[in-house]
């Protein structure tokens, strides 16, 4: 092993305790033990009984908190839960140290099988979008609909601003970066991540920024933080190189569930040009474009994304309560009367009190 590469971190049973993650008003956290992994699960009690289940999967470096704003918006529509993937949020590392896309997808599948909640409305952002795509492709019985926000699917021409994230996959780079940034404060780190992930960092409220700094301080105490980041980034890059039936774009073509695709025009990590390619790849898809949004539209414009999901789900509902619907790849998805569009680049504005930057992922 290179002297600059982070070593493998032993199972969670020997890891030190740190402060738990923040639990927002109206939210609950619980821990679910599964073979080889333990998952922290964030939930929000639904507005009424009998709502269909939903599961939210965060991106690289993120956590279930990334979905808090959207979960609140949709509490009257779905019975939502959000997972912390192994090694992120309040979930300890996996026992085998495997952070591949396949391993993350396996964790989601194990959770859904154990909970018996499927089929669910499955949401994924960035790396979580790649994970959710794989879940929907290999276990269509578990997925009612699929909503992907800036999914991390392979690009031939990667944006320059996304290169540093990809470099984390290179052996030794994480160790070098850790030493280079050792004097950075949590506030400096959060400002950098927010500038990278938000279309307009000014949308982050002071309270949201404070929560994000507190979470960053908590993460930096975790001995496996960089290991989880590095190995997950490496797993994503490795997934990009797979061919045949395991290729992510091939798996996108296999997805049977109706799919809502959400792309931000100011996304610095996933190219906006990929929106149309994704709309063609997923056989039954709708495309929501938000020209002012960055990489985490569900945090920046939760009301808009929620409105688009409601219209998407209602339009596709069949008489037996399942979701089907016609292919509307190029059709626009309205979002509560706001300026979101499908194949146009009209500006989308979202009302509300601004975004919470807590634990932004990529």
mmCIF file of C-alpha atoms in Angstrom:
data_model
loop_
_atom_site.group_PDB
_atom_site.id
_atom_site.type_symbol
_atom_site.label_atom_id
_atom_site.label_comp_id
_atom_site.label_asym_id
_atom_site.label_seq_id
_atom_site.Cartn_x
_atom_site.Cartn_y
_atom_site.Cartn_z
ATOM 1 C CA UNK A 1 0.000 0.000 0.000
ATOM 2 C CA UNK A 2 1.274 3.473 -0.818
ATOM 3 C CA UNK A 3 2.348 5.553 2.164
ATOM 4 C CA UNK A 4 -0.060 8.240 0.995
ATOM 5 C CA UNK A 5 -3.095 5.962 0.694
ATOM 6 C CA UNK A 6 -5.579 5.794 3.519
ATOM 7 C CA UNK A 7 -5.609 2.414 5.267
ATOM 8 C CA UNK A 8 -8.680 0.244 5.562
ATOM 9 C CA UNK A 9 -10.742 1.123 8.617
ATOM 10 C CA UNK A 10 -11.813 -1.782 10.849
ATOM 11 C CA UNK A 11 -15.481 -2.569 11.542
ATOM 12 C CA UNK A 12 -17.622 -0.136 13.497
ATOM 13 C CA UNK A 13 -17.423 -2.160 16.712
ATOM 14 C CA UNK A 14 -13.969 -0.718 17.448
ATOM 15 C CA UNK A 15 -14.609 2.853 16.293
ATOM 16 C CA UNK A 16 -14.806 5.769 18.749
ATOM 17 C CA UNK A 17 -18.089 7.474 19.521
ATOM 18 C CA UNK A 18 -18.831 10.947 18.185
ATOM 19 C CA UNK A 19 -21.850 13.196 18.449
ATOM 20 C CA UNK A 20 -24.909 11.899 16.584
ATOM 21 C CA UNK A 21 -26.182 13.596 13.471
ATOM 22 C CA UNK A 22 -28.746 16.351 13.740
ATOM 23 C CA UNK A 23 -32.387 15.293 13.700
ATOM 24 C CA UNK A 24 -34.722 17.999 12.438
ATOM 25 C CA UNK A 25 -38.065 18.913 13.932
ATOM 26 C CA UNK A 26 -40.617 16.255 13.076
ATOM 27 C CA UNK A 27 -37.947 13.726 12.064
ATOM 28 C CA UNK A 28 -36.912 10.457 13.646
ATOM 29 C CA UNK A 29 -33.727 8.406 13.420
ATOM 30 C CA UNK A 30 -33.297 4.712 13.951
ATOM 31 C CA UNK A 31 -30.605 2.126 13.335
ATOM 32 C CA UNK A 32 -31.235 -1.006 11.281
ATOM 33 C CA UNK A 33 -28.871 -3.961 11.520
ATOM 34 C CA UNK A 34 -28.480 -6.029 8.357
ATOM 35 C CA UNK A 35 -25.942 -8.681 7.278
ATOM 36 C CA UNK A 36 -22.552 -6.944 7.104
ATOM 37 C CA UNK A 37 -23.921 -3.417 7.521
ATOM 38 C CA UNK A 38 -25.795 -1.153 9.897
ATOM 39 C CA UNK A 39 -27.884 1.618 8.364
ATOM 40 C CA UNK A 40 -29.102 4.801 10.011
ATOM 41 C CA UNK A 41 -32.568 5.640 8.708
ATOM 42 C CA UNK A 42 -34.224 9.052 8.895
ATOM 43 C CA UNK A 43 -37.999 9.188 8.698
ATOM 44 C CA UNK A 44 -40.784 11.693 8.897
ATOM 45 C CA UNK A 45 -44.236 10.523 10.004
ATOM 46 C CA UNK A 46 -46.646 10.807 7.081
ATOM 47 C CA UNK A 47 -49.564 13.215 7.258
ATOM 48 C CA UNK A 48 -51.973 10.280 7.248
ATOM 49 C CA UNK A 49 -51.976 6.510 7.151
ATOM 50 C CA UNK A 50 -51.999 4.536 3.954
ATOM 51 C CA UNK A 51 -49.615 6.702 1.933
ATOM 52 C CA UNK A 52 -47.280 4.858 -0.458
ATOM 53 C CA UNK A 53 -43.718 4.321 0.794
ATOM 54 C CA UNK A 54 -40.740 6.299 -0.481
ATOM 55 C CA UNK A 55 -36.992 5.884 0.004
ATOM 56 C CA UNK A 56 -34.362 8.591 -0.508
ATOM 57 C CA UNK A 57 -30.675 7.873 -1.286
ATOM 58 C CA UNK A 58 -28.039 10.619 -0.936
ATOM 59 C CA UNK A 59 -24.887 11.357 -2.906
ATOM 60 C CA UNK A 60 -21.133 11.147 -2.304
ATOM 61 C CA UNK A 61 -20.214 12.915 0.913
ATOM 62 C CA UNK A 62 -23.866 13.507 1.737
ATOM 63 C CA UNK A 63 -26.327 11.981 4.161
ATOM 64 C CA UNK A 64 -30.026 11.487 4.696
ATOM 65 C CA UNK A 65 -30.198 15.134 5.804
ATOM 66 C CA UNK A 66 -29.888 16.123 2.146
ATOM 67 C CA UNK A 67 -33.493 15.020 1.725
ATOM 68 C CA UNK A 68 -35.033 16.673 4.796
ATOM 69 C CA UNK A 69 -36.525 19.626 2.903
ATOM 70 C CA UNK A 70 -38.090 17.441 0.207
ATOM 71 C CA UNK A 71 -39.319 14.911 2.758
ATOM 72 C CA UNK A 72 -41.160 17.699 4.555
ATOM 73 C CA UNK A 73 -42.687 18.898 1.289
ATOM 74 C CA UNK A 74 -43.909 15.396 0.441
ATOM 75 C CA UNK A 75 -45.102 14.273 3.881
ATOM 76 C CA UNK A 76 -48.692 14.509 2.642
ATOM 77 C CA UNK A 77 -47.937 12.418 -0.446
ATOM 78 C CA UNK A 78 -45.630 9.587 0.633
ATOM 79 C CA UNK A 79 -44.465 7.752 3.734
ATOM 80 C CA UNK A 80 -40.814 8.711 3.400
ATOM 81 C CA UNK A 81 -37.576 7.292 4.757
ATOM 82 C CA UNK A 82 -34.016 8.305 3.897
ATOM 83 C CA UNK A 83 -30.989 6.086 4.431
ATOM 84 C CA UNK A 84 -27.444 6.973 5.362
ATOM 85 C CA UNK A 85 -25.360 4.776 3.069
ATOM 86 C CA UNK A 86 -22.644 2.727 4.822
ATOM 87 C CA UNK A 87 -19.867 5.024 6.051
ATOM 88 C CA UNK A 88 -21.931 8.210 5.675
ATOM 89 C CA UNK A 89 -24.155 10.199 8.003
ATOM 90 C CA UNK A 90 -24.719 8.135 11.127
ATOM 91 C CA UNK A 91 -24.105 4.754 9.446
ATOM 92 C CA UNK A 92 -20.823 3.018 10.334
ATOM 93 C CA UNK A 93 -18.576 1.579 7.618
ATOM 94 C CA UNK A 94 -19.520 -1.760 6.050
ATOM 95 C CA UNK A 95 -17.799 -4.738 7.627
ATOM 96 C CA UNK A 96 -16.064 -5.674 4.363
ATOM 97 C CA UNK A 97 -14.959 -2.146 3.410
ATOM 98 C CA UNK A 98 -16.764 -2.429 0.068
ATOM 99 C CA UNK A 99 -18.009 0.969 -1.152
ATOM 100 C CA UNK A 100 -18.719 0.046 -4.763
ATOM 101 C CA UNK A 101 -21.943 1.070 -6.498
ATOM 102 C CA UNK A 102 -22.965 -2.578 -6.407
ATOM 103 C CA UNK A 103 -22.328 -2.744 -2.651
ATOM 104 C CA UNK A 104 -24.321 0.434 -1.993
ATOM 105 C CA UNK A 105 -27.149 -0.908 -4.172
ATOM 106 C CA UNK A 106 -27.009 -4.191 -2.277
ATOM 107 C CA UNK A 107 -27.369 -2.264 0.991
ATOM 108 C CA UNK A 108 -30.479 -0.496 -0.312
ATOM 109 C CA UNK A 109 -31.954 -3.772 -1.566
ATOM 110 C CA UNK A 110 -31.275 -5.522 1.738
ATOM 111 C CA UNK A 111 -32.984 -2.704 3.591
ATOM 112 C CA UNK A 112 -36.036 -2.774 1.330
ATOM 113 C CA UNK A 113 -36.292 -6.554 1.509
ATOM 114 C CA UNK A 114 -35.982 -6.520 5.298
ATOM 115 C CA UNK A 115 -38.494 -3.707 5.762
ATOM 116 C CA UNK A 116 -41.052 -5.177 3.377
ATOM 117 C CA UNK A 117 -41.938 -1.659 2.202
ATOM 118 C CA UNK A 118 -41.457 -2.238 -1.508
ATOM 119 C CA UNK A 119 -42.333 -1.257 -4.086
ATOM 120 C CA UNK A 120 -41.301 2.285 -3.152
ATOM 121 C CA UNK A 121 -41.033 5.643 -4.817
ATOM 122 C CA UNK A 122 -37.220 5.631 -5.020
ATOM 123 C CA UNK A 123 -35.296 8.920 -5.044
ATOM 124 C CA UNK A 124 -31.552 9.273 -5.694
ATOM 125 C CA UNK A 125 -29.138 12.195 -5.985
ATOM 126 C CA UNK A 126 -25.724 12.069 -7.681
ATOM 127 C CA UNK A 127 -23.983 8.872 -6.525
ATOM 128 C CA UNK A 128 -27.316 7.923 -4.980
ATOM 129 C CA UNK A 129 -28.800 8.315 -8.453
ATOM 130 C CA UNK A 130 -26.378 5.744 -9.832
ATOM 131 C CA UNK A 131 -27.145 3.445 -6.904
ATOM 132 C CA UNK A 132 -30.899 3.869 -7.394
ATOM 133 C CA UNK A 133 -30.598 3.209 -11.126
ATOM 134 C CA UNK A 134 -28.899 -0.099 -10.396
ATOM 135 C CA UNK A 135 -31.525 -1.018 -7.797
ATOM 136 C CA UNK A 136 -34.359 -0.261 -10.226
ATOM 137 C CA UNK A 137 -32.675 -2.254 -12.998
ATOM 138 C CA UNK A 138 -31.942 -5.416 -11.039
ATOM 139 C CA UNK A 139 -34.961 -5.404 -8.697
ATOM 140 C CA UNK A 140 -37.889 -3.848 -10.550
ATOM 141 C CA UNK A 141 -40.249 -5.395 -8.008
ATOM 142 C CA UNK A 142 -38.937 -2.977 -5.374
ATOM 143 C CA UNK A 143 -39.410 0.262 -7.327
ATOM 144 C CA UNK A 144 -42.756 1.942 -7.981
ATOM 145 C CA UNK A 145 -41.283 5.099 -9.537
ATOM 146 C CA UNK A 146 -37.748 6.442 -9.845
ATOM 147 C CA UNK A 147 -36.799 10.101 -9.304
ATOM 148 C CA UNK A 148 -33.189 11.014 -10.082
ATOM 149 C CA UNK A 149 -31.692 14.401 -9.208
ATOM 150 C CA UNK A 150 -28.444 15.005 -11.117
ATOM 151 C CA UNK A 151 -27.661 11.273 -11.287
ATOM 152 C CA UNK A 152 -23.961 10.414 -11.540
ATOM 153 C CA UNK A 153 -24.074 8.469 -14.797
ATOM 154 C CA UNK A 154 -20.982 8.139 -17.030
ATOM 155 C CA UNK A 155 -19.940 11.173 -19.083
ATOM 156 C CA UNK A 156 -17.375 11.139 -21.873
ATOM 157 C CA UNK A 157 -16.474 14.791 -21.372
ATOM 158 C CA UNK A 158 -16.334 15.441 -17.637
ATOM 159 C CA UNK A 159 -16.711 19.028 -16.464
ATOM 160 C CA UNK A 160 -13.495 20.634 -15.254
ATOM 161 C CA UNK A 161 -15.083 21.459 -11.896
ATOM 162 C CA UNK A 162 -15.868 17.763 -11.348
ATOM 163 C CA UNK A 163 -12.280 16.585 -11.842
ATOM 164 C CA UNK A 164 -11.122 17.072 -8.207
ATOM 165 C CA UNK A 165 -13.938 14.837 -6.956
ATOM 166 C CA UNK A 166 -12.969 12.142 -9.437
ATOM 167 C CA UNK A 167 -9.335 12.405 -8.388
ATOM 168 C CA UNK A 168 -10.293 11.144 -4.933
ATOM 169 C CA UNK A 169 -10.483 7.737 -6.591
ATOM 170 C CA UNK A 170 -6.764 7.821 -7.405
ATOM 171 C CA UNK A 171 -4.682 5.966 -4.784
ATOM 172 C CA UNK A 172 -2.780 8.419 -2.607
ATOM 173 C CA UNK A 173 -4.687 11.549 -3.566
ATOM 174 C CA UNK A 174 -6.969 11.502 -0.522
ATOM 175 C CA UNK A 175 -3.985 11.285 1.805
ATOM 176 C CA UNK A 176 -2.271 14.174 0.051
ATOM 177 C CA UNK A 177 -5.424 16.276 0.163
ATOM 178 C CA UNK A 178 -5.912 15.516 3.854
ATOM 179 C CA UNK A 179 -2.448 16.839 4.627
ATOM 180 C CA UNK A 180 -2.878 19.827 2.325
ATOM 181 C CA UNK A 181 -6.179 20.833 3.921
ATOM 182 C CA UNK A 182 -5.408 19.983 7.540
ATOM 183 C CA UNK A 183 -5.523 23.662 8.549
ATOM 184 C CA UNK A 184 -8.837 24.385 6.848
ATOM 185 C CA UNK A 185 -11.637 25.190 9.252
ATOM 186 C CA UNK A 186 -15.000 23.464 9.051
ATOM 187 C CA UNK A 187 -16.483 26.776 7.915
ATOM 188 C CA UNK A 188 -14.001 27.036 5.031
ATOM 189 C CA UNK A 189 -14.778 23.489 3.951
ATOM 190 C CA UNK A 190 -18.528 24.089 4.009
ATOM 191 C CA UNK A 191 -18.192 27.273 1.965
ATOM 192 C CA UNK A 192 -16.193 25.361 -0.638
ATOM 193 C CA UNK A 193 -18.670 22.492 -0.848
ATOM 194 C CA UNK A 194 -21.634 24.867 -0.998
ATOM 195 C CA UNK A 195 -20.042 26.879 -3.809
ATOM 196 C CA UNK A 196 -19.494 23.640 -5.733
ATOM 197 C CA UNK A 197 -22.922 22.090 -5.187
ATOM 198 C CA UNK A 198 -25.339 25.031 -5.182
ATOM 199 C CA UNK A 199 -26.351 27.045 -8.218
ATOM 200 C CA UNK A 200 -26.685 30.038 -5.892
ATOM 201 C CA UNK A 201 -24.968 29.608 -2.508
ATOM 202 C CA UNK A 202 -26.880 32.674 -1.347
ATOM 203 C CA UNK A 203 -29.977 30.482 -1.045
ATOM 204 C CA UNK A 204 -28.483 28.822 2.030
ATOM 205 C CA UNK A 205 -29.963 30.277 5.200
ATOM 206 C CA UNK A 206 -27.691 31.338 8.088
ATOM 207 C CA UNK A 207 -29.242 28.597 10.196
ATOM 208 C CA UNK A 208 -28.638 26.032 7.465
ATOM 209 C CA UNK A 209 -25.025 27.123 7.142
ATOM 210 C CA UNK A 210 -24.509 26.815 10.897
ATOM 211 C CA UNK A 211 -25.937 23.294 10.881
ATOM 212 C CA UNK A 212 -23.631 22.387 7.996
ATOM 213 C CA UNK A 213 -20.574 23.609 9.888
ATOM 214 C CA UNK A 214 -21.585 21.591 12.946
ATOM 215 C CA UNK A 215 -22.008 18.498 10.783
ATOM 216 C CA UNK A 216 -18.626 19.041 9.126
ATOM 217 C CA UNK A 217 -16.976 19.320 12.536
ATOM 218 C CA UNK A 218 -18.634 16.040 13.523
ATOM 219 C CA UNK A 219 -17.499 14.290 10.352
ATOM 220 C CA UNK A 220 -13.899 15.357 10.736
ATOM 221 C CA UNK A 221 -13.796 13.436 14.024
ATOM 222 C CA UNK A 222 -14.707 10.198 12.264
ATOM 223 C CA UNK A 223 -11.596 8.119 11.509
ATOM 224 C CA UNK A 224 -13.295 6.560 8.477
ATOM 225 C CA UNK A 225 -14.598 9.782 6.889
ATOM 226 C CA UNK A 226 -11.968 10.064 4.145
ATOM 227 C CA UNK A 227 -11.866 6.309 3.672
ATOM 228 C CA UNK A 228 -15.608 6.245 2.917
ATOM 229 C CA UNK A 229 -15.277 9.228 0.580
ATOM 230 C CA UNK A 230 -12.273 7.812 -1.259
ATOM 231 C CA UNK A 231 -13.559 4.288 -1.681
ATOM 232 C CA UNK A 232 -17.016 5.467 -2.753
ATOM 233 C CA UNK A 233 -15.469 7.812 -5.330
ATOM 234 C CA UNK A 234 -13.336 4.923 -6.560
ATOM 235 C CA UNK A 235 -16.416 2.707 -6.708
ATOM 236 C CA UNK A 236 -18.217 5.284 -8.832
ATOM 237 C CA UNK A 237 -15.295 5.650 -11.239
ATOM 238 C CA UNK A 238 -15.001 1.868 -11.496
ATOM 239 C CA UNK A 239 -18.716 1.637 -12.284
ATOM 240 C CA UNK A 240 -18.169 4.052 -15.172
ATOM 241 C CA UNK A 241 -15.746 1.591 -16.757
ATOM 242 C CA UNK A 242 -18.000 -1.468 -16.603
ATOM 243 C CA UNK A 243 -19.316 -2.815 -19.884
ATOM 244 C CA UNK A 244 -22.068 -5.170 -20.949
ATOM 245 C CA UNK A 245 -25.160 -5.633 -18.824
ATOM 246 C CA UNK A 246 -23.449 -4.061 -15.796
ATOM 247 C CA UNK A 247 -22.826 -0.719 -17.542
ATOM 248 C CA UNK A 248 -24.840 2.040 -15.884
ATOM 249 C CA UNK A 249 -26.320 3.362 -19.139
ATOM 250 C CA UNK A 250 -27.280 -0.182 -20.124
ATOM 251 C CA UNK A 251 -28.955 -0.600 -16.766
ATOM 252 C CA UNK A 252 -30.763 2.720 -17.236
ATOM 253 C CA UNK A 253 -32.276 1.267 -20.406
ATOM 254 C CA UNK A 254 -33.496 -1.737 -18.408
ATOM 255 C CA UNK A 255 -35.402 0.322 -15.836
ATOM 256 C CA UNK A 256 -39.125 -0.385 -16.098
ATOM 257 C CA UNK A 257 -40.344 2.117 -13.511
ATOM 258 C CA UNK A 258 -41.596 5.530 -14.647
ATOM 259 C CA UNK A 259 -38.683 7.908 -14.124
ATOM 260 C CA UNK A 260 -38.544 11.623 -13.284
ATOM 261 C CA UNK A 261 -35.196 13.200 -14.179
ATOM 262 C CA UNK A 262 -34.157 16.489 -12.547
ATOM 263 C CA UNK A 263 -31.168 18.449 -13.866
ATOM 264 C CA UNK A 264 -29.755 21.829 -12.836
ATOM 265 C CA UNK A 265 -28.405 24.285 -15.387
ATOM 266 C CA UNK A 266 -25.666 25.430 -12.979
ATOM 267 C CA UNK A 267 -24.571 21.951 -11.940
ATOM 268 C CA UNK A 268 -20.769 21.884 -11.722
ATOM 269 C CA UNK A 269 -20.528 18.130 -11.169
ATOM 270 C CA UNK A 270 -23.012 16.557 -13.606
ATOM 271 C CA UNK A 271 -23.206 18.125 -17.047
ATOM 272 C CA UNK A 272 -26.531 19.745 -17.924
ATOM 273 C CA UNK A 273 -26.061 18.347 -21.432
ATOM 274 C CA UNK A 274 -26.582 14.860 -19.983
ATOM 275 C CA UNK A 275 -30.259 15.594 -19.355
ATOM 276 C CA UNK A 276 -31.399 14.746 -22.871
ATOM 277 C CA UNK A 277 -29.238 11.616 -23.002
ATOM 278 C CA UNK A 278 -30.800 10.410 -19.771
ATOM 279 C CA UNK A 279 -34.297 11.197 -21.052
ATOM 280 C CA UNK A 280 -33.616 8.976 -24.052
ATOM 281 C CA UNK A 281 -32.056 6.168 -22.004
ATOM 282 C CA UNK A 282 -34.850 5.706 -19.453
ATOM 283 C CA UNK A 283 -37.723 4.221 -21.415
ATOM 284 C CA UNK A 284 -40.578 5.891 -19.515
ATOM 285 C CA UNK A 285 -39.217 9.235 -18.401
ATOM 286 C CA UNK A 286 -40.020 12.859 -17.780
ATOM 287 C CA UNK A 287 -37.438 15.596 -17.628
ATOM 288 C CA UNK A 288 -37.491 18.582 -15.283
ATOM 289 C CA UNK A 289 -34.832 21.205 -15.999
ATOM 290 C CA UNK A 290 -34.043 23.922 -13.472
ATOM 291 C CA UNK A 291 -31.631 26.374 -15.122
ATOM 292 C CA UNK A 292 -30.832 28.191 -11.864
ATOM 293 C CA UNK A 293 -30.228 25.050 -9.808
ATOM 294 C CA UNK A 294 -26.926 23.355 -9.138
ATOM 295 C CA UNK A 295 -26.188 19.774 -8.140
ATOM 296 C CA UNK A 296 -28.713 19.424 -5.305
ATOM 297 C CA UNK A 297 -32.007 20.730 -6.691
ATOM 298 C CA UNK A 298 -33.996 18.949 -3.980
ATOM 299 C CA UNK A 299 -32.227 21.160 -1.413
ATOM 300 C CA UNK A 300 -32.235 24.344 -3.483
ATOM 301 C CA UNK A 301 -35.787 24.144 -4.851
ATOM 302 C CA UNK A 302 -37.646 21.551 -2.750
ATOM 303 C CA UNK A 303 -41.084 23.008 -3.522
ATOM 304 C CA UNK A 304 -40.450 22.850 -7.258
ATOM 305 C CA UNK A 305 -39.153 19.286 -7.162
ATOM 306 C CA UNK A 306 -42.036 18.218 -4.918
ATOM 307 C CA UNK A 307 -44.582 19.760 -7.273
ATOM 308 C CA UNK A 308 -43.009 18.013 -10.240
ATOM 309 C CA UNK A 309 -43.068 14.685 -8.423
ATOM 310 C CA UNK A 310 -46.733 15.071 -7.507
ATOM 311 C CA UNK A 311 -47.728 15.770 -11.099
ATOM 312 C CA UNK A 312 -45.497 12.962 -12.336
ATOM 313 C CA UNK A 313 -46.934 10.436 -9.879
ATOM 314 C CA UNK A 314 -50.557 11.500 -10.276
ATOM 315 C CA UNK A 315 -50.430 11.548 -14.075
ATOM 316 C CA UNK A 316 -48.975 8.048 -14.082
ATOM 317 C CA UNK A 317 -51.358 6.564 -11.520
ATOM 318 C CA UNK A 318 -53.453 3.644 -12.698
ATOM 319 C CA UNK A 319 -56.748 2.501 -11.311
ATOM 320 C CA UNK A 320 -55.128 -0.093 -9.027
ATOM 321 C CA UNK A 321 -52.983 2.531 -7.313
ATOM 322 C CA UNK A 322 -49.728 1.601 -8.991
ATOM 323 C CA UNK A 323 -47.845 4.033 -11.176
ATOM 324 C CA UNK A 324 -47.568 3.463 -14.864
ATOM 325 C CA UNK A 325 -48.057 6.158 -17.453
ATOM 326 C CA UNK A 326 -47.089 6.955 -20.973
ATOM 327 C CA UNK A 327 -43.657 7.812 -22.248
ATOM 328 C CA UNK A 328 -43.219 11.582 -21.926
ATOM 329 C CA UNK A 329 -39.495 11.898 -22.487
ATOM 330 C CA UNK A 330 -39.675 15.365 -23.978
ATOM 331 C CA UNK A 331 -42.765 16.598 -22.171
ATOM 332 C CA UNK A 332 -42.494 19.323 -19.591
ATOM 333 C CA UNK A 333 -43.245 18.681 -15.954
ATOM 334 C CA UNK A 334 -45.050 21.521 -14.255
ATOM 335 C CA UNK A 335 -44.072 22.334 -10.713
ATOM 336 C CA UNK A 336 -46.685 24.143 -8.668
ATOM 337 C CA UNK A 337 -47.093 26.796 -11.308
ATOM 338 C CA UNK A 338 -43.444 27.797 -11.217
ATOM 339 C CA UNK A 339 -41.129 28.239 -14.145
ATOM 340 C CA UNK A 340 -39.726 24.750 -14.376
ATOM 341 C CA UNK A 341 -39.696 23.131 -17.767
ATOM 342 C CA UNK A 342 -39.054 19.881 -19.563
ATOM 343 C CA UNK A 343 -37.228 20.573 -22.793
ATOM 344 C CA UNK A 344 -37.044 24.356 -22.437
ATOM 345 C CA UNK A 345 -34.526 26.330 -20.392
ATOM 346 C CA UNK A 346 -36.983 28.661 -18.718
ATOM 347 C CA UNK A 347 -35.917 29.933 -15.324
ATOM 348 C CA UNK A 348 -37.350 28.152 -12.301
ATOM 349 C CA UNK A 349 -38.045 30.152 -9.186
ATOM 350 C CA UNK A 350 -38.928 28.600 -5.875
ATOM 351 C CA UNK A 351 -40.605 30.287 -2.977
ATOM 352 C CA UNK A 352 -39.754 29.518 0.606
ATOM 353 C CA UNK A 353 -37.113 30.400 3.130
ATOM 354 C CA UNK A 354 -34.043 29.233 1.285
ATOM 355 C CA UNK A 355 -32.007 26.081 1.525
ATOM 356 C CA UNK A 356 -30.304 24.138 4.267
ATOM 357 C CA UNK A 357 -26.714 23.348 3.335
ATOM 358 C CA UNK A 358 -26.313 20.578 5.864
ATOM 359 C CA UNK A 359 -24.176 17.689 4.612
ATOM 360 C CA UNK A 360 -24.286 18.527 0.944
ATOM 361 C CA UNK A 361 -23.081 15.592 -1.135
ATOM 362 C CA UNK A 362 -21.853 15.260 -4.670
#
